[in-house]
mmCIF file of C-alpha atoms in Angstrom:
data_model
loop_
_atom_site.group_PDB
_atom_site.id
_atom_site.type_symbol
_atom_site.label_atom_id
_atom_site.label_comp_id
_atom_site.label_asym_id
_atom_site.label_seq_id
_atom_site.Cartn_x
_atom_site.Cartn_y
_atom_site.Cartn_z
ATOM 1 C CA MET C 1 18.380 -4.835 2.999
ATOM 2 C CA ASP C 2 17.029 -6.369 -0.225
ATOM 3 C CA PRO C 3 14.672 -4.409 -2.530
ATOM 4 C CA ILE C 4 11.502 -5.931 -1.080
ATOM 5 C CA ALA C 5 12.690 -5.520 2.517
ATOM 6 C CA GLY C 6 13.098 -1.837 1.716
ATOM 7 C CA LEU C 7 9.389 -1.684 0.992
ATOM 8 C CA LEU C 8 8.642 -2.686 4.574
ATOM 9 C CA ASP C 9 9.486 0.887 5.486
ATOM 10 C CA GLY C 10 6.514 1.925 3.343
ATOM 11 C CA PRO C 11 3.399 -0.190 4.087
ATOM 12 C CA ARG C 12 2.685 0.642 7.705
ATOM 13 C CA ALA C 13 -1.042 0.653 8.388
ATOM 14 C CA ARG C 14 -2.343 2.771 11.241
ATOM 15 C CA ARG C 15 -5.746 1.496 12.326
ATOM 16 C CA ALA C 16 -6.554 0.407 8.790
ATOM 17 C CA PHE C 17 -10.185 -0.030 7.810
ATOM 18 C CA LEU C 18 -10.799 -3.798 7.860
ATOM 19 C CA LEU C 19 -14.109 -5.497 7.171
ATOM 20 C CA ARG C 20 -15.557 -8.861 6.181
ATOM 21 C CA CYS C 21 -18.665 -8.367 4.034
ATOM 22 C CA THR C 22 -21.214 -11.180 3.693
ATOM 23 C CA LEU C 23 -23.676 -10.638 0.870
ATOM 24 C CA ASP C 24 -26.485 -12.361 -1.005
ATOM 25 C CA PRO C 25 -27.236 -11.186 -4.561
ATOM 26 C CA PRO C 26 -28.245 -8.864 -5.946
ATOM 27 C CA TRP C 27 -25.758 -6.422 -4.447
ATOM 28 C CA ALA C 28 -23.522 -3.626 -5.705
ATOM 29 C CA LEU C 29 -21.275 -1.153 -3.880
ATOM 30 C CA HIS C 30 -19.946 2.026 -5.477
ATOM 31 C CA ILE C 31 -16.552 2.625 -3.872
ATOM 32 C CA ARG C 32 -15.729 6.326 -3.653
ATOM 33 C CA ASP C 33 -13.487 6.353 -0.590
ATOM 34 C CA GLU C 34 -10.498 7.552 -2.692
ATOM 35 C CA ALA C 35 -8.125 5.668 -0.369
ATOM 36 C CA PRO C 36 -4.553 5.375 -1.711
ATOM 37 C CA LEU C 37 -4.647 1.568 -1.609
ATOM 38 C CA SER C 38 -7.188 -1.146 -0.877
ATOM 39 C CA LEU C 39 -6.666 -4.889 -0.774
ATOM 40 C CA VAL C 40 -9.693 -7.079 -1.522
ATOM 41 C CA ALA C 41 -9.751 -10.855 -1.023
ATOM 42 C CA MET C 42 -12.559 -13.241 -1.946
ATOM 43 C CA LEU C 43 -13.187 -15.595 0.965
ATOM 44 C CA ARG C 44 -16.322 -17.141 -0.563
ATOM 45 C CA GLY C 45 -18.318 -16.837 -3.755
ATOM 46 C CA ARG C 46 -17.687 -14.708 -6.846
ATOM 47 C CA ALA C 47 -17.815 -10.976 -7.603
ATOM 48 C CA CYS C 48 -16.427 -8.375 -9.984
ATOM 49 C CA PHE C 49 -15.069 -4.857 -9.850
ATOM 50 C CA VAL C 50 -15.493 -2.349 -12.653
ATOM 51 C CA LEU C 51 -13.400 0.781 -13.165
ATOM 52 C CA ASP C 52 -14.710 3.470 -15.494
ATOM 53 C CA GLY C 53 -13.731 2.682 -19.072
ATOM 54 C CA HIS C 54 -12.603 -0.893 -18.297
ATOM 55 C CA GLU C 55 -14.103 -4.336 -18.671
ATOM 56 C CA PRO C 56 -15.270 -6.096 -15.471
ATOM 57 C CA GLU C 57 -12.573 -8.001 -13.569
ATOM 58 C CA TRP C 58 -13.958 -11.154 -11.949
ATOM 59 C CA LEU C 59 -12.674 -12.526 -8.654
ATOM 60 C CA ASP C 60 -13.243 -16.066 -7.418
ATOM 61 C CA ARG C 61 -12.626 -17.629 -4.021
ATOM 62 C CA GLY C 62 -9.000 -17.156 -2.977
ATOM 63 C CA ASP C 63 -8.276 -14.371 -5.476
ATOM 64 C CA VAL C 64 -6.788 -11.097 -4.207
ATOM 65 C CA ALA C 65 -6.998 -7.671 -5.842
ATOM 66 C CA ILE C 66 -5.024 -4.520 -5.037
ATOM 67 C CA LEU C 67 -6.716 -1.292 -6.143
ATOM 68 C CA LEU C 68 -5.089 2.130 -6.086
ATOM 69 C CA GLY C 69 -6.972 5.367 -5.444
ATOM 70 C CA PRO C 70 -8.309 7.857 -5.986
ATOM 71 C CA ASP C 71 -10.296 6.257 -8.828
ATOM 72 C CA HIS C 72 -13.875 5.219 -8.084
ATOM 73 C CA TYR C 73 -15.112 1.753 -8.986
ATOM 74 C CA LEU C 74 -18.105 -0.565 -8.738
ATOM 75 C CA PHE C 75 -17.889 -3.805 -6.756
ATOM 76 C CA ALA C 76 -20.840 -6.105 -7.415
ATOM 77 C CA ASP C 77 -22.276 -9.561 -7.906
ATOM 78 C CA ASP C 78 -22.852 -8.549 -11.541
ATOM 79 C CA PRO C 79 -21.796 -5.436 -13.508
ATOM 80 C CA ALA C 80 -25.450 -4.873 -14.457
ATOM 81 C CA THR C 81 -26.595 -4.608 -10.809
ATOM 82 C CA ALA C 82 -27.482 -1.045 -9.884
ATOM 83 C CA PRO C 83 -25.456 0.378 -6.953
ATOM 84 C CA GLN C 84 -27.285 -0.024 -3.644
ATOM 85 C CA ALA C 85 -24.651 1.662 -1.502
ATOM 86 C CA ILE C 86 -21.902 4.259 -1.797
ATOM 87 C CA ILE C 87 -18.740 4.044 0.323
ATOM 88 C CA HIS C 88 -17.516 7.590 0.976
ATOM 89 C CA PRO C 89 -13.980 8.838 1.870
ATOM 90 C CA ASP C 90 -14.620 8.510 5.612
ATOM 91 C CA GLN C 91 -15.879 4.928 5.070
ATOM 92 C CA ARG C 92 -19.394 6.263 5.621
ATOM 93 C CA CYS C 93 -21.984 4.226 3.767
ATOM 94 C CA THR C 94 -25.193 5.614 2.241
ATOM 95 C CA THR C 95 -27.680 4.901 -0.523
ATOM 96 C CA PRO C 96 -27.054 6.726 -3.839
ATOM 97 C CA ASP C 97 -29.462 9.453 -2.679
ATOM 98 C CA GLY C 98 -27.671 9.910 0.654
ATOM 99 C CA GLN C 99 -29.967 7.924 2.953
ATOM 100 C CA GLU C 100 -29.107 5.170 5.433
ATOM 101 C CA ILE C 101 -29.138 1.633 4.052
ATOM 102 C CA PRO C 102 -31.668 -0.540 5.873
ATOM 103 C CA GLN C 103 -30.666 -3.816 4.202
ATOM 104 C CA MET C 104 -27.001 -3.428 5.211
ATOM 105 C CA ARG C 105 -26.180 -4.051 8.864
ATOM 106 C CA PRO C 106 -23.428 -5.417 11.153
ATOM 107 C CA PHE C 107 -23.246 -9.130 11.959
ATOM 108 C CA GLY C 108 -20.617 -9.111 14.685
ATOM 109 C CA ILE C 109 -17.025 -7.946 14.980
ATOM 110 C CA ARG C 110 -15.867 -6.391 11.677
ATOM 111 C CA ARG C 111 -18.629 -8.198 9.744
ATOM 112 C CA TRP C 112 -21.226 -6.338 7.675
ATOM 113 C CA GLY C 113 -23.579 -6.964 4.787
ATOM 114 C CA ASN C 114 -27.107 -7.934 3.828
ATOM 115 C CA ALA C 115 -27.041 -11.543 5.086
ATOM 116 C CA PRO C 116 -25.104 -13.117 7.992
ATOM 117 C CA ASP C 117 -24.214 -16.182 5.892
ATOM 118 C CA GLY C 118 -24.301 -14.694 2.417
ATOM 119 C CA ALA C 119 -23.233 -16.599 -0.682
ATOM 120 C CA THR C 120 -20.355 -14.141 -1.073
ATOM 121 C CA GLU C 121 -17.853 -13.121 1.596
ATOM 122 C CA ILE C 122 -15.245 -10.464 0.910
ATOM 123 C CA LEU C 123 -12.331 -9.298 3.035
ATOM 124 C CA THR C 124 -11.362 -5.655 2.558
ATOM 125 C CA GLY C 125 -8.307 -3.904 4.000
ATOM 126 C CA THR C 126 -7.945 -0.197 3.272
ATOM 127 C CA TYR C 127 -4.970 2.095 3.850
ATOM 128 C CA ASN C 128 -6.738 5.375 4.535
ATOM 129 C CA ALA C 129 -3.804 7.805 4.364
ATOM 130 C CA GLU C 130 -1.083 8.081 1.732
ATOM 131 C CA GLY C 131 1.597 8.287 4.427
ATOM 132 C CA GLU C 132 0.830 4.659 5.306
ATOM 133 C CA VAL C 133 2.023 3.462 1.887
ATOM 134 C CA SER C 134 5.228 4.835 0.412
ATOM 135 C CA ARG C 135 5.050 6.760 -2.842
ATOM 136 C CA ARG C 136 7.786 4.454 -4.181
ATOM 137 C CA LEU C 137 5.449 1.473 -3.772
ATOM 138 C CA LEU C 138 2.371 3.250 -5.146
ATOM 139 C CA ASP C 139 4.309 4.356 -8.216
ATOM 140 C CA ALA C 140 5.539 0.801 -8.813
ATOM 141 C CA LEU C 141 2.080 -0.775 -8.902
ATOM 142 C CA PRO C 142 -0.516 -0.722 -11.683
ATOM 143 C CA PRO C 143 -3.922 0.879 -10.948
ATOM 144 C CA ARG C 144 -5.358 -2.613 -10.453
ATOM 145 C CA LEU C 145 -3.532 -5.838 -9.716
ATOM 146 C CA VAL C 146 -5.116 -9.287 -9.426
ATOM 147 C CA LEU C 147 -3.446 -12.410 -8.055
ATOM 148 C CA ARG C 148 -5.303 -15.646 -8.679
ATOM 149 C CA ARG C 149 -5.591 -18.370 -6.096
ATOM 150 C CA ASP C 150 -3.469 -20.779 -8.149
ATOM 151 C CA GLU C 151 -0.689 -18.199 -8.659
ATOM 152 C CA TRP C 152 0.474 -17.937 -5.067
ATOM 153 C CA GLU C 153 0.149 -19.336 -1.578
ATOM 154 C CA THR C 154 0.188 -17.152 1.513
ATOM 155 C CA PRO C 155 -0.594 -17.952 5.147
ATOM 156 C CA ALA C 156 -1.174 -14.240 5.836
ATOM 157 C CA LEU C 157 -4.655 -14.185 4.284
ATOM 158 C CA GLY C 158 -6.024 -16.935 6.524
ATOM 159 C CA LEU C 159 -4.445 -15.374 9.605
ATOM 160 C CA LEU C 160 -5.845 -11.945 8.814
ATOM 161 C CA ALA C 161 -9.333 -13.302 8.118
ATOM 162 C CA ALA C 162 -9.377 -15.199 11.418
ATOM 163 C CA GLU C 163 -7.940 -12.343 13.493
ATOM 164 C CA MET C 164 -10.537 -9.916 12.144
ATOM 165 C CA LEU C 165 -13.227 -11.752 14.091
ATOM 166 C CA ARG C 166 -11.411 -11.347 17.403
ATOM 167 C CA ASP C 167 -11.674 -8.392 19.758
ATOM 168 C CA GLU C 168 -8.648 -8.601 22.035
ATOM 169 C CA VAL C 169 -6.420 -5.979 23.632
ATOM 170 C CA GLY C 170 -4.072 -4.592 20.991
ATOM 171 C CA GLN C 171 -6.084 -6.128 18.157
ATOM 172 C CA ASP C 172 -5.783 -3.058 15.931
ATOM 173 C CA ALA C 173 -1.983 -3.372 15.969
ATOM 174 C CA VAL C 174 -2.158 -7.095 15.172
ATOM 175 C CA LEU C 175 -4.495 -6.496 12.233
ATOM 176 C CA ASP C 176 -2.396 -3.631 10.870
ATOM 177 C CA ARG C 177 0.741 -5.752 10.818
ATOM 178 C CA LEU C 178 -1.037 -8.729 9.231
ATOM 179 C CA LEU C 179 -2.427 -6.463 6.514
ATOM 180 C CA ASP C 180 1.088 -5.111 5.879
ATOM 181 C CA LEU C 181 2.454 -8.653 5.572
ATOM 182 C CA LEU C 182 -0.304 -9.704 3.183
ATOM 183 C CA LEU C 183 0.350 -6.662 1.005
ATOM 184 C CA ILE C 184 4.106 -7.269 0.927
ATOM 185 C CA ASP C 185 3.552 -10.933 0.041
ATOM 186 C CA ALA C 186 1.245 -9.923 -2.803
ATOM 187 C CA VAL C 187 3.654 -7.270 -4.083
ATOM 188 C CA ARG C 188 6.703 -9.523 -4.140
ATOM 189 C CA THR C 189 4.680 -12.225 -5.912
ATOM 190 C CA TYR C 190 3.591 -9.684 -8.515
ATOM 191 C CA PHE C 191 7.128 -8.364 -9.079
ATOM 192 C CA ALA C 192 8.530 -11.884 -9.406
ATOM 193 C CA ARG C 193 5.860 -12.647 -12.018
ATOM 194 C CA THR C 194 6.491 -9.444 -14.001
ATOM 195 C CA GLU C 195 10.207 -8.956 -13.431
ATOM 196 C CA GLN C 196 10.892 -7.489 -16.863
ATOM 197 C CA THR C 197 8.557 -4.560 -16.182
ATOM 198 C CA ALA C 198 9.236 -4.321 -12.425
ATOM 199 C CA PRO C 199 10.720 -1.047 -11.118
ATOM 200 C CA GLY C 200 14.454 -0.575 -11.459
ATOM 201 C CA TRP C 201 15.197 -0.774 -7.743
ATOM 202 C CA TYR C 202 13.665 -4.274 -7.781
ATOM 203 C CA ARG C 203 15.546 -5.384 -10.903
ATOM 204 C CA ALA C 204 18.779 -4.200 -9.271
ATOM 205 C CA GLN C 205 19.080 -7.591 -7.573
ATOM 206 C CA ARG C 206 20.137 -9.056 -10.948
ATOM 207 C CA ASP C 207 23.280 -6.897 -11.050
ATOM 208 C CA PRO C 208 25.645 -7.645 -8.127
ATOM 209 C CA VAL C 209 27.272 -4.200 -8.203
ATOM 210 C CA VAL C 210 24.022 -2.249 -8.397
ATOM 211 C CA ALA C 211 22.361 -4.539 -5.850
ATOM 212 C CA GLN C 212 25.166 -3.830 -3.381
ATOM 213 C CA ALA C 213 24.942 -0.087 -4.028
ATOM 214 C CA VAL C 214 21.166 -0.062 -3.475
ATOM 215 C CA ARG C 215 21.606 -2.071 -0.280
ATOM 216 C CA LEU C 216 24.231 0.338 1.056
ATOM 217 C CA LEU C 217 22.043 3.374 0.371
ATOM 218 C CA GLN C 218 18.957 1.788 1.908
ATOM 219 C CA GLU C 219 20.717 0.501 5.001
ATOM 220 C CA SER C 220 22.719 3.673 5.719
ATOM 221 C CA PRO C 221 20.783 6.692 4.430
ATOM 222 C CA ALA C 222 22.430 8.985 7.015
ATOM 223 C CA GLU C 223 25.885 8.316 5.563
ATOM 224 C CA ALA C 224 27.454 11.241 3.672
ATOM 225 C CA TRP C 225 27.400 9.345 0.400
ATOM 226 C CA THR C 226 29.125 10.499 -2.773
ATOM 227 C CA ILE C 227 29.526 8.673 -6.061
ATOM 228 C CA GLY C 228 33.175 8.170 -5.155
ATOM 229 C CA ALA C 229 32.432 6.685 -1.735
ATOM 230 C CA LEU C 230 29.779 4.394 -3.174
ATOM 231 C CA ALA C 231 32.066 3.287 -6.001
ATOM 232 C CA SER C 232 34.817 2.528 -3.479
ATOM 233 C CA GLN C 233 32.447 0.337 -1.443
ATOM 234 C CA THR C 234 31.274 -1.555 -4.523
ATOM 235 C CA ARG C 235 34.856 -1.796 -5.923
ATOM 236 C CA VAL C 236 34.197 -0.323 -9.340
ATOM 237 C CA SER C 237 35.032 3.027 -10.913
ATOM 238 C CA ARG C 238 32.727 5.991 -10.461
ATOM 239 C CA ALA C 239 31.922 6.004 -14.173
ATOM 240 C CA THR C 240 31.060 2.281 -14.158
ATOM 241 C CA LEU C 241 28.851 2.587 -11.095
ATOM 242 C CA ALA C 242 27.024 5.661 -12.409
ATOM 243 C CA ARG C 243 26.394 4.026 -15.795
ATOM 244 C CA ARG C 244 25.251 0.632 -14.473
ATOM 245 C CA PHE C 245 23.110 2.144 -11.721
ATOM 246 C CA ALA C 246 21.307 4.463 -14.148
ATOM 247 C CA GLU C 247 20.799 1.647 -16.676
ATOM 248 C CA VAL C 248 19.313 -0.778 -14.151
ATOM 249 C CA VAL C 249 17.499 1.483 -11.684
ATOM 250 C CA GLY C 250 16.533 4.194 -14.139
ATOM 251 C CA GLN C 251 17.975 7.128 -12.166
ATOM 252 C CA PRO C 252 21.403 8.240 -10.860
ATOM 253 C CA PRO C 253 22.543 6.951 -7.459
ATOM 254 C CA MET C 254 22.296 10.323 -5.703
ATOM 255 C CA GLU C 255 18.794 10.923 -7.039
ATOM 256 C CA PHE C 256 17.799 7.483 -5.765
ATOM 257 C CA LEU C 257 19.313 8.345 -2.375
ATOM 258 C CA THR C 258 17.374 11.612 -2.151
ATOM 259 C CA GLU C 259 14.082 9.854 -2.873
ATOM 260 C CA TRP C 260 14.875 7.146 -0.341
ATOM 261 C CA ARG C 261 15.788 9.672 2.363
ATOM 262 C CA LEU C 262 12.564 11.618 1.810
ATOM 263 C CA THR C 263 10.507 8.407 1.780
ATOM 264 C CA LEU C 264 11.912 7.517 5.196
ATOM 265 C CA ALA C 265 11.500 11.103 6.423
ATOM 266 C CA ALA C 266 7.821 11.164 5.387
ATOM 267 C CA ASP C 267 7.188 8.131 7.576
ATOM 268 C CA LEU C 268 9.374 9.142 10.526
ATOM 269 C CA ILE C 269 7.892 12.628 10.773
ATOM 270 C CA LEU C 270 4.502 11.082 11.629
ATOM 271 C CA ASP C 271 5.938 9.736 14.885
ATOM 272 C CA PRO C 272 5.032 12.306 17.594
ATOM 273 C CA ARG C 273 8.303 11.536 19.382
ATOM 274 C CA GLU C 274 10.327 12.792 16.419
ATOM 275 C CA THR C 275 11.192 16.368 15.482
ATOM 276 C CA VAL C 276 12.218 17.689 12.085
ATOM 277 C CA GLY C 277 15.741 17.915 13.465
ATOM 278 C CA SER C 278 15.878 14.307 14.682
ATOM 279 C CA VAL C 279 14.417 13.057 11.408
ATOM 280 C CA ALA C 280 16.943 15.123 9.441
ATOM 281 C CA ARG C 281 19.810 13.501 11.327
ATOM 282 C CA ALA C 282 18.336 10.016 10.888
ATOM 283 C CA VAL C 283 18.059 10.294 7.105
ATOM 284 C CA GLY C 284 21.253 12.186 6.341
ATOM 285 C CA TYR C 285 20.464 15.909 6.211
ATOM 286 C CA SER C 286 22.785 18.374 7.920
ATOM 287 C CA SER C 287 19.995 20.446 9.448
ATOM 288 C CA PRO C 288 16.197 20.615 9.757
ATOM 289 C CA TYR C 289 16.292 23.471 7.247
ATOM 290 C CA ALA C 290 18.044 21.304 4.646
ATOM 291 C CA LEU C 291 15.477 18.542 5.099
ATOM 292 C CA SER C 292 12.556 20.966 4.949
ATOM 293 C CA ALA C 293 13.868 22.529 1.734
ATOM 294 C CA ALA C 294 14.331 19.135 0.044
ATOM 295 C CA PHE C 295 10.977 17.870 1.300
ATOM 296 C CA LYS C 296 9.179 20.981 0.037
ATOM 297 C CA ARG C 297 10.924 20.841 -3.336
ATOM 298 C CA VAL C 298 10.074 17.175 -3.993
ATOM 299 C CA ARG C 299 6.728 16.739 -2.194
ATOM 300 C CA GLY C 300 5.296 20.227 -2.432
ATOM 301 C CA VAL C 301 4.733 20.602 1.327
ATOM 302 C CA SER C 302 6.975 21.035 4.354
ATOM 303 C CA PRO C 303 7.517 18.154 6.814
ATOM 304 C CA HIS C 304 5.350 20.016 9.333
ATOM 305 C CA GLU C 305 2.523 20.429 6.795
ATOM 306 C CA HIS C 306 2.833 16.751 5.845
ATOM 307 C CA ARG C 307 2.522 15.720 9.495
ATOM 308 C CA ILE C 308 -0.578 17.881 10.073
ATOM 309 C CA ALA C 309 -2.260 16.679 6.873
ATOM 310 C CA GLN C 310 -1.668 12.981 7.556
ATOM 311 C CA ARG C 311 -2.796 13.246 11.173
ATOM 312 C CA SER C 312 -5.969 14.947 9.994
ATOM 313 C CA VAL C 313 -6.702 12.214 7.446
ATOM 314 C CA THR C 314 -6.020 9.480 9.999
ATOM 315 C CA ALA C 315 -8.222 11.146 12.608
ATOM 316 C CA GLU C 316 -11.114 11.433 10.129
ATOM 317 C CA ALA C 317 -10.724 7.804 9.052
ATOM 318 C CA THR C 318 -10.752 6.483 12.617
ATOM 319 C CA ALA C 319 -13.390 8.820 14.057
#
C-alpha cells in the first residue's frame, strides 16, 4: 500500500451533499455549514470565495478548490456582493434574516440556483461528517487548496458532473465513490506539487527503507509489531530504522502505527456489522478494552461515543 493508497481508507463519503448551482449575477452565498471538507469545482463562469481575514480567491472554469471546516466563508460573483443566502450546518438555506429565499429554486435533479442556465455553474461536494474524512488527511491539507485547470487533468470531474444529473437505483453510492476519487486525485496532485512541505508519511516514498516500513504497517496493522520486528523486515538495525523513520515521517514508528490503527478503527466502528471487539482484532488490539482506552486517550471519546456521534451527524445531514 503506497502513501496515497493509504488515504483511500479515509475519504469515504456516505450520502455526501452534492449539488450543481446555476447562477446569474449578482449572487452571494455565505457558507456556514461547518462541514469538515467541501470540494468546489467551476463548471462554467467565474466566482470567488472569501475567508475572514484573507484576500478573495478567484476560480475560473475547470478550477477546483478544497475548503476545510469549520471556518465560514463567502462564495460570490464579486466580493462586494451582499450575501443573499446562508447555508447552515444541515444544508438548510435561508436569507440572512432567516426567511425562505424566493429567487433560489431547484431546476431538476441536484440542480439549484437563481437561473436554469445561469452564467455561472458550480459543482459542490460536501463531506458532512468528520468520520468520512480521516484526521490524517485533514491535518495534511491547508485550510484552502486551489488547483487550476492547467495544473492537472482528471476524468473524475466530468464523470461526477454527468452522474449528478441522473437518478438511478444506487445513484447515491455511485456519486459518493466518484467524489472520493476526485478528492484523492486532487490530493495526490497537490502533494506531488508541494512535495517538500508534504506530510512525512507521503515523503516516505523517497526513502526505500522507510517506505517499506510504512507499507508494512499500513498493510498489516493487526500484526504485533515491534521496532525489532519491523527492522528485521526492512533489513536494517533498530537504531537505523528508528532514526530514519523519525527523520522522514516526523514521528517514531510505533506512534505512527497507533495513529494508523485508530484511524482505521474510527472508520470500521461506523459499520453496524462491526463490534468494538471485532474492530480491535482487525486493527491489532488485544481486547475491546485496550482499543477503547487508546481511542479515548487519543480522540477524547470512546469508540461507542464516536459511533453514536457520527451516526447522529449523518442522520441530520441526510434528513
